[in-house]
JSON list of C-alpha atoms in Angstrom, two decimals:
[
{"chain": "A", "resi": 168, "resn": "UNK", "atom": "CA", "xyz": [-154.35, 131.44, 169.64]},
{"chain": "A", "resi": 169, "resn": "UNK", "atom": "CA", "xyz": [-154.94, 132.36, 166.27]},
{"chain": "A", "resi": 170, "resn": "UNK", "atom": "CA", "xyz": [-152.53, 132.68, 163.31]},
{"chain": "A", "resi": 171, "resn": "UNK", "atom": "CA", "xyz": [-151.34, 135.92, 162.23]},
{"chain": "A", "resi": 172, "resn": "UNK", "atom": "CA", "xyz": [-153.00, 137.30, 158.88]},
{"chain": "A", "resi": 173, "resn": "UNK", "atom": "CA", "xyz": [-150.49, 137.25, 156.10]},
{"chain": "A", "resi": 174, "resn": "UNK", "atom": "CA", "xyz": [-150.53, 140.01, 153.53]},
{"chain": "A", "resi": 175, "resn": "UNK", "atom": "CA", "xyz": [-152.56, 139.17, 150.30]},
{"chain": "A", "resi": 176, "resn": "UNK", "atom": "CA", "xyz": [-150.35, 137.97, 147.80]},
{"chain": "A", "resi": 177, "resn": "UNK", "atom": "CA", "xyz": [-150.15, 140.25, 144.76]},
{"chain": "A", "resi": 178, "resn": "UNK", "atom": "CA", "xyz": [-149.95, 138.99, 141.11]},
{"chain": "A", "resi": 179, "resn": "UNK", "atom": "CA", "xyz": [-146.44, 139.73, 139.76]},
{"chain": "A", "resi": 180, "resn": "UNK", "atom": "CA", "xyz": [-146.30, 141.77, 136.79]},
{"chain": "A", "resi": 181, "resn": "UNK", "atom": "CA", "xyz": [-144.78, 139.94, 133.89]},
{"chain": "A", "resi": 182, "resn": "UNK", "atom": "CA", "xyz": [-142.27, 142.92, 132.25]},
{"chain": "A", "resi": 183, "resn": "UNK", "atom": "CA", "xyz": [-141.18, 141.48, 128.74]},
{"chain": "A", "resi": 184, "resn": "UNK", "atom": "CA", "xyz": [-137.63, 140.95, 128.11]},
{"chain": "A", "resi": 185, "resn": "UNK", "atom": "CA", "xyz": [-135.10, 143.54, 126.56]},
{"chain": "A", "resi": 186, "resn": "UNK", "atom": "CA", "xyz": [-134.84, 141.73, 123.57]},
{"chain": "A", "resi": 187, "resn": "UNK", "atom": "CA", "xyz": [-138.07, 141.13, 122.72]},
{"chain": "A", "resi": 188, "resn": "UNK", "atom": "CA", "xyz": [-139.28, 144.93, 123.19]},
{"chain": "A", "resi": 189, "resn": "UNK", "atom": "CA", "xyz": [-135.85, 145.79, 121.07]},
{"chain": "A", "resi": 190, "resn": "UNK", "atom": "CA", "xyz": [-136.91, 143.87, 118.31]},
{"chain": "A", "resi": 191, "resn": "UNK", "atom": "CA", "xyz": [-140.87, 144.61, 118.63]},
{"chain": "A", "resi": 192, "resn": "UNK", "atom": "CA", "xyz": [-140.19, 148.38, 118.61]},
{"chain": "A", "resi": 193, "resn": "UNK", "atom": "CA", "xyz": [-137.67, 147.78, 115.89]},
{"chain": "A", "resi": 194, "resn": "UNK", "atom": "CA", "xyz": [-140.15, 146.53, 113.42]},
{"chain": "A", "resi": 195, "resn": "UNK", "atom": "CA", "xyz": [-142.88, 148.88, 114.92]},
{"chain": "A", "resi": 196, "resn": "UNK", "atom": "CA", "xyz": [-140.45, 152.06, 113.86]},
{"chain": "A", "resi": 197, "resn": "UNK", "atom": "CA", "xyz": [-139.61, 150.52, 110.27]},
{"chain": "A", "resi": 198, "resn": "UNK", "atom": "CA", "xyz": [-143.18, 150.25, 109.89]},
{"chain": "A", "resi": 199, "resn": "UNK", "atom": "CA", "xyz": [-144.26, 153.44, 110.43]},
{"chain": "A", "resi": 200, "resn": "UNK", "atom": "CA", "xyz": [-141.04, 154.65, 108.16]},
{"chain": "A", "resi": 201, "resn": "UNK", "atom": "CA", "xyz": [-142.50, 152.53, 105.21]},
{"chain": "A", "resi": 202, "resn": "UNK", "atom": "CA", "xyz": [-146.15, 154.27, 105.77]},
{"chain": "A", "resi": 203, "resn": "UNK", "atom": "CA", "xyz": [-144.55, 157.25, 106.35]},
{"chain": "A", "resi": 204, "resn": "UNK", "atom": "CA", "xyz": [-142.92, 156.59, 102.78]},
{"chain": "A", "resi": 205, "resn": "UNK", "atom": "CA", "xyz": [-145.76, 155.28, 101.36]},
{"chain": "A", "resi": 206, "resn": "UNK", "atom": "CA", "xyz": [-147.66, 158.23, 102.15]},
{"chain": "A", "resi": 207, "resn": "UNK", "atom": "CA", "xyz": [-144.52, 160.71, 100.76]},
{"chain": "A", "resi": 208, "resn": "UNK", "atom": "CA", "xyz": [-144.57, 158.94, 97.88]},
{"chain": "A", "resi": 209, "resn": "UNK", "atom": "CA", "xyz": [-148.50, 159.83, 97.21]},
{"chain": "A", "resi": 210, "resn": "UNK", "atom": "CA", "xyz": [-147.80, 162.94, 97.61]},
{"chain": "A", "resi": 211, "resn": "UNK", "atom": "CA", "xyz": [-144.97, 163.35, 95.30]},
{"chain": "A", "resi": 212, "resn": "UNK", "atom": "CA", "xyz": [-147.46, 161.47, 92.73]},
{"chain": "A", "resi": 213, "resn": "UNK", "atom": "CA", "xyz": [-150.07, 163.34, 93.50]},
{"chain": "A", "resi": 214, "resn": "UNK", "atom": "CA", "xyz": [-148.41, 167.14, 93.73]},
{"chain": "A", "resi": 215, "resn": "UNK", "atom": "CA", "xyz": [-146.27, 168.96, 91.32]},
{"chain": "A", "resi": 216, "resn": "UNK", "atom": "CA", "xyz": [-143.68, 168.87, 93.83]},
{"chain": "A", "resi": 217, "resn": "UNK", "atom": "CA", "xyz": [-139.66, 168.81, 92.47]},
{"chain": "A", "resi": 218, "resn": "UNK", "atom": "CA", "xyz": [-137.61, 165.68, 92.77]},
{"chain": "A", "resi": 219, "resn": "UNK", "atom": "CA", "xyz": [-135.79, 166.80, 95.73]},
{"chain": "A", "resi": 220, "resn": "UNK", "atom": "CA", "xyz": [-138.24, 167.19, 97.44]},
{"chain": "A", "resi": 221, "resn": "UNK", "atom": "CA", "xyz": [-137.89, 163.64, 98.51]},
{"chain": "A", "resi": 222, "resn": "UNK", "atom": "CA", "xyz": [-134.74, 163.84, 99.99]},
{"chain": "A", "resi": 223, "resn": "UNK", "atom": "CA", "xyz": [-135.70, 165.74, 103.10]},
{"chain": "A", "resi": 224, "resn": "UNK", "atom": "CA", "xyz": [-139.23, 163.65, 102.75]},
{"chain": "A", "resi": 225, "resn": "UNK", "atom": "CA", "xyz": [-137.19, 160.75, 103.36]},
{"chain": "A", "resi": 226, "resn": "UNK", "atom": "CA", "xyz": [-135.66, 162.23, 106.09]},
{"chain": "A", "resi": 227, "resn": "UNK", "atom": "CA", "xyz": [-138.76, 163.06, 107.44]},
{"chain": "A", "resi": 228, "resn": "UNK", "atom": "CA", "xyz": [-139.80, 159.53, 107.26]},
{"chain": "A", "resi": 229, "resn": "UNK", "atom": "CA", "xyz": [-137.09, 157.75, 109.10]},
{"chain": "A", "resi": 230, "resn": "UNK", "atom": "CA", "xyz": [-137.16, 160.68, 112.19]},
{"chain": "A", "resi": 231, "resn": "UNK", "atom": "CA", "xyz": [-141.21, 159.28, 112.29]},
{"chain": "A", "resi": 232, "resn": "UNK", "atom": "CA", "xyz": [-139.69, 155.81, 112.49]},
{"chain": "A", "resi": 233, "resn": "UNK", "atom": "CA", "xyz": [-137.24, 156.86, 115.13]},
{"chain": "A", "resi": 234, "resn": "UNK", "atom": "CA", "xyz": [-139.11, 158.52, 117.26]},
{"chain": "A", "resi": 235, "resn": "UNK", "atom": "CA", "xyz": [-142.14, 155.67, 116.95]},
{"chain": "A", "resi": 236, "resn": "UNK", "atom": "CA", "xyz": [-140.12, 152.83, 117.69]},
{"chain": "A", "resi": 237, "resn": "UNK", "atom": "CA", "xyz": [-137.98, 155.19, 120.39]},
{"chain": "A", "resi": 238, "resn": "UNK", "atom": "CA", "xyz": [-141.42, 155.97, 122.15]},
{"chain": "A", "resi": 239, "resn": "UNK", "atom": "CA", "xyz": [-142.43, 152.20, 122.17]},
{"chain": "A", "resi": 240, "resn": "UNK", "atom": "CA", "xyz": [-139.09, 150.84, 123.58]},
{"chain": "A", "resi": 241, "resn": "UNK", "atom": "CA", "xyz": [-138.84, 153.27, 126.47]},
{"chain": "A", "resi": 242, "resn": "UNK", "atom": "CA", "xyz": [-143.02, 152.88, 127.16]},
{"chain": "A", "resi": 243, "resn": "UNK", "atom": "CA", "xyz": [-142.40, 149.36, 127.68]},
{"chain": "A", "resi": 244, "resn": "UNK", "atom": "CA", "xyz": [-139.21, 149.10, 129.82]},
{"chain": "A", "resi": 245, "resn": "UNK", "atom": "CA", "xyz": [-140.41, 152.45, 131.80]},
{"chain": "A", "resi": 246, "resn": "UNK", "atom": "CA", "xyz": [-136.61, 153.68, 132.20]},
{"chain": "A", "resi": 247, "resn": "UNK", "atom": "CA", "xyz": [-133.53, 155.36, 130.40]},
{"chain": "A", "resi": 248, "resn": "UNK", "atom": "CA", "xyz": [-135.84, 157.18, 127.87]},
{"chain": "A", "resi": 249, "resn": "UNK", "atom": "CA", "xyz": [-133.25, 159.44, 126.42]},
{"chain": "A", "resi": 250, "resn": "UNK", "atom": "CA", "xyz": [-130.46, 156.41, 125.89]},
{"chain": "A", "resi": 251, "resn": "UNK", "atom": "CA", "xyz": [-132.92, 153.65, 124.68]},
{"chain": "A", "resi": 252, "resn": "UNK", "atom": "CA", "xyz": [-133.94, 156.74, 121.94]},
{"chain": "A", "resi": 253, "resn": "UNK", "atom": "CA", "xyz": [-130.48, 157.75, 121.55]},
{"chain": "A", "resi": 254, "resn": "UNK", "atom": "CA", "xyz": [-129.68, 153.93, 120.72]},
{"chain": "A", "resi": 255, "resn": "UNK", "atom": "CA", "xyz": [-132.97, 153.64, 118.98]},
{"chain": "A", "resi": 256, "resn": "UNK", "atom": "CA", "xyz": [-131.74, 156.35, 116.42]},
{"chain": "A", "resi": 257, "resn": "UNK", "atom": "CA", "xyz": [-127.66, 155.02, 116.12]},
{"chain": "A", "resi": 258, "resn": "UNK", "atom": "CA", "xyz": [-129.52, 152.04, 114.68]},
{"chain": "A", "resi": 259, "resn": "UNK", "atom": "CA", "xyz": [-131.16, 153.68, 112.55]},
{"chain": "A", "resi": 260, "resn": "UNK", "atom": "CA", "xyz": [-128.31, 155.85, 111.50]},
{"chain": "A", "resi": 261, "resn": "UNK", "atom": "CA", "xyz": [-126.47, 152.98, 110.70]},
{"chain": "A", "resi": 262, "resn": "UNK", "atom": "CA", "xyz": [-129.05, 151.40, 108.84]},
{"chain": "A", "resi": 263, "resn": "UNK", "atom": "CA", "xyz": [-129.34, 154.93, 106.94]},
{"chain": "A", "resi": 264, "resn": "UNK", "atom": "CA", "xyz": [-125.40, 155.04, 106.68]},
{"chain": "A", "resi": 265, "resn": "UNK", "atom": "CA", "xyz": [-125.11, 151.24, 105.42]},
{"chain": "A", "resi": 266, "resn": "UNK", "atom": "CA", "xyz": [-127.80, 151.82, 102.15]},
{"chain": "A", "resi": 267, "resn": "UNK", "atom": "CA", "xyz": [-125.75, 155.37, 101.14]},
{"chain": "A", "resi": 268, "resn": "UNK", "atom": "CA", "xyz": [-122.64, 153.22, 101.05]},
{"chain": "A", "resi": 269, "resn": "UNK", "atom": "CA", "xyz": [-124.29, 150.31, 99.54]},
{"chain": "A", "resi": 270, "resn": "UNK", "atom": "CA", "xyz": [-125.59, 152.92, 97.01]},
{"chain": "A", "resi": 271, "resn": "UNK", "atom": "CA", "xyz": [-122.08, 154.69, 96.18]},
{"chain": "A", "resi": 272, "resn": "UNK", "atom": "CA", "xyz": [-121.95, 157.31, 98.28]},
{"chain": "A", "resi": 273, "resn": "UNK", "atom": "CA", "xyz": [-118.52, 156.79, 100.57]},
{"chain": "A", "resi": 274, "resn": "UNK", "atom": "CA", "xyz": [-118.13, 160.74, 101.59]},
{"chain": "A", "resi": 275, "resn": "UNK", "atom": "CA", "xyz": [-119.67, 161.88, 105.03]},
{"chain": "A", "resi": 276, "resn": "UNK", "atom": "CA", "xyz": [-121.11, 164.84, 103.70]},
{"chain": "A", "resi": 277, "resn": "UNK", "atom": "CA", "xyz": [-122.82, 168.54, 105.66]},
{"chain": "A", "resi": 278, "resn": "UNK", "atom": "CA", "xyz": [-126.18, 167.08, 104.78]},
{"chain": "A", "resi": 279, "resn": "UNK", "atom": "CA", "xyz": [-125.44, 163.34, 106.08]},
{"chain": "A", "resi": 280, "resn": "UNK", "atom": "CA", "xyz": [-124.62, 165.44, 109.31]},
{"chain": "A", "resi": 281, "resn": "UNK", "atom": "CA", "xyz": [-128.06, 166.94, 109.62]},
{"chain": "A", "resi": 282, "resn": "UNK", "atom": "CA", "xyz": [-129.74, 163.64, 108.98]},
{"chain": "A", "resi": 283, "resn": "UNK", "atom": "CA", "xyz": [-127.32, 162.75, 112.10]},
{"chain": "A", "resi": 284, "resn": "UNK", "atom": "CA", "xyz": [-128.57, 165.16, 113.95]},
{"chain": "A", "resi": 285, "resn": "UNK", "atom": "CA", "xyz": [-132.09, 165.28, 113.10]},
{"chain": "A", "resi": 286, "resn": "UNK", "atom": "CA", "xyz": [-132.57, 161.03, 113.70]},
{"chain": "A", "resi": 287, "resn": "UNK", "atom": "CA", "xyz": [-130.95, 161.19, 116.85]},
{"chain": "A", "resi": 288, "resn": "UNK", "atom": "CA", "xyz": [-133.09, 164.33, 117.83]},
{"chain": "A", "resi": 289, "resn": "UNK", "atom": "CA", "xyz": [-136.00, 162.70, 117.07]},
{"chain": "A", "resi": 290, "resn": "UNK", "atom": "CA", "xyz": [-134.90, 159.39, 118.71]},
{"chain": "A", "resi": 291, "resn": "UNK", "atom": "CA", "xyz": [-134.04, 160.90, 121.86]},
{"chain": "A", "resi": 292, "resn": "UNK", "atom": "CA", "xyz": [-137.49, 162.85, 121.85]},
{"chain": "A", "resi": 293, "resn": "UNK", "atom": "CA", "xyz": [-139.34, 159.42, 121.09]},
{"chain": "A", "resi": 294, "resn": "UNK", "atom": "CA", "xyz": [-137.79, 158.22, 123.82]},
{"chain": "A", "resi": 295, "resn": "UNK", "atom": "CA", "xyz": [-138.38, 160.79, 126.41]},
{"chain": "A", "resi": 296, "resn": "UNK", "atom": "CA", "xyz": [-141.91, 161.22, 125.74]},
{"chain": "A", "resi": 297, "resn": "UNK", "atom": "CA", "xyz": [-142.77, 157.60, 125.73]},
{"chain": "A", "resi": 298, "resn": "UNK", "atom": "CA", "xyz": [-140.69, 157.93, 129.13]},
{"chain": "A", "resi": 299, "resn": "UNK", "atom": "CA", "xyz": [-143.66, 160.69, 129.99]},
{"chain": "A", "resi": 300, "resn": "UNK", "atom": "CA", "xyz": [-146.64, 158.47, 128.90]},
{"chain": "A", "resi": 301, "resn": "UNK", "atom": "CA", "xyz": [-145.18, 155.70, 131.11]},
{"chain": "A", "resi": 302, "resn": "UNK", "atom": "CA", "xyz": [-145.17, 157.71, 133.90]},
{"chain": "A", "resi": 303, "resn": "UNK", "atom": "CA", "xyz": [-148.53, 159.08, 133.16]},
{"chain": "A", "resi": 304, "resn": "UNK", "atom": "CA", "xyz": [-150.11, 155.71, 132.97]},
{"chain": "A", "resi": 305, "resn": "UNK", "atom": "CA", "xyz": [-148.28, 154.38, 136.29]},
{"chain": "A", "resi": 306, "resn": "UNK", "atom": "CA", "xyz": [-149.79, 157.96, 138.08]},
{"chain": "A", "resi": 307, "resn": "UNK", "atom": "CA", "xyz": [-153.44, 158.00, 136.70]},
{"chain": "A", "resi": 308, "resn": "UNK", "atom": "CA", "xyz": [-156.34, 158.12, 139.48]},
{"chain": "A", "resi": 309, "resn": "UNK", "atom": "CA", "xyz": [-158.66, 155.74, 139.42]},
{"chain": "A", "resi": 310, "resn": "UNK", "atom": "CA", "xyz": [-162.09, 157.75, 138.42]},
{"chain": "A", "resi": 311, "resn": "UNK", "atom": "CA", "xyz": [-165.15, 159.08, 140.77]},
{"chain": "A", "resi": 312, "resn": "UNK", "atom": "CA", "xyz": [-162.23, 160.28, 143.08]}
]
């Protein structure tokens, strides 16, 4: 008698800690927030634009952040989308709310609402459509088919 056939073994996909793909998408988002200032700031130089104009620039600039490092962190651990983003932008909230107070500002003001609002809007949208990409990568057909 012959031995039964085993099934092939499969190579184990090696998923990258939660720690590391916090910190990688960390530094991923405040990169893109320094480009995104960098390029603000050209533009200010460049354009007859008002000085405050670069208060909602700014705030521009950390939502790109946000939602970068957002999209990143929930691409790479392919679940919770909306609470890795929603996390993703309480970080950097606090990050936001720790250089206002280290600047003076102690008063939670209307507009440091908005900013609220608008990071962890954009966080939770990083994170849901890097959610979608995963998805659409783990679905693709293979092509001629």
């Amino acid at each position: 008698m012959s031995k039964p056939i085993s099934p092939p073994k499969t190579a184990k996909k090696i998923s990258p800690s939660l720690g590391s793909c916090i910190l990688g998408s960390l530094f991923v988002g405040i990169a893109l927030c320094v480009l995104a200032l960098l390029f603000f700031s050209f533009i200010l130089s460049k354009a007859d634009l008002p000085l405050y104009a670069a208060v909602p620039m700014a705030t521009v600039a950390i939502c790109i952040g946000t939602g970068g490092a957002a999209m990143l962190l929930s691409r790479l651990q392919q679940k919770n989308g909306l609470l890795l983003g929603l996390c993703t932008g309480i970080f950097f909230f606090a990050a936001y709310a720790l250089a206002a107070v280290l600047n003076g500002q102690r008063e939670f003001t209307a507009f440091a609402a908005i900013k609220l609002a608008s990071i962890l809007l954009s966080g939770c949208l990083g994170g849901y459509l890097g959610l979608l990409r995963a998805e659409q990568k783990k679905h693709r057909r293979p092509a001629g088919r």
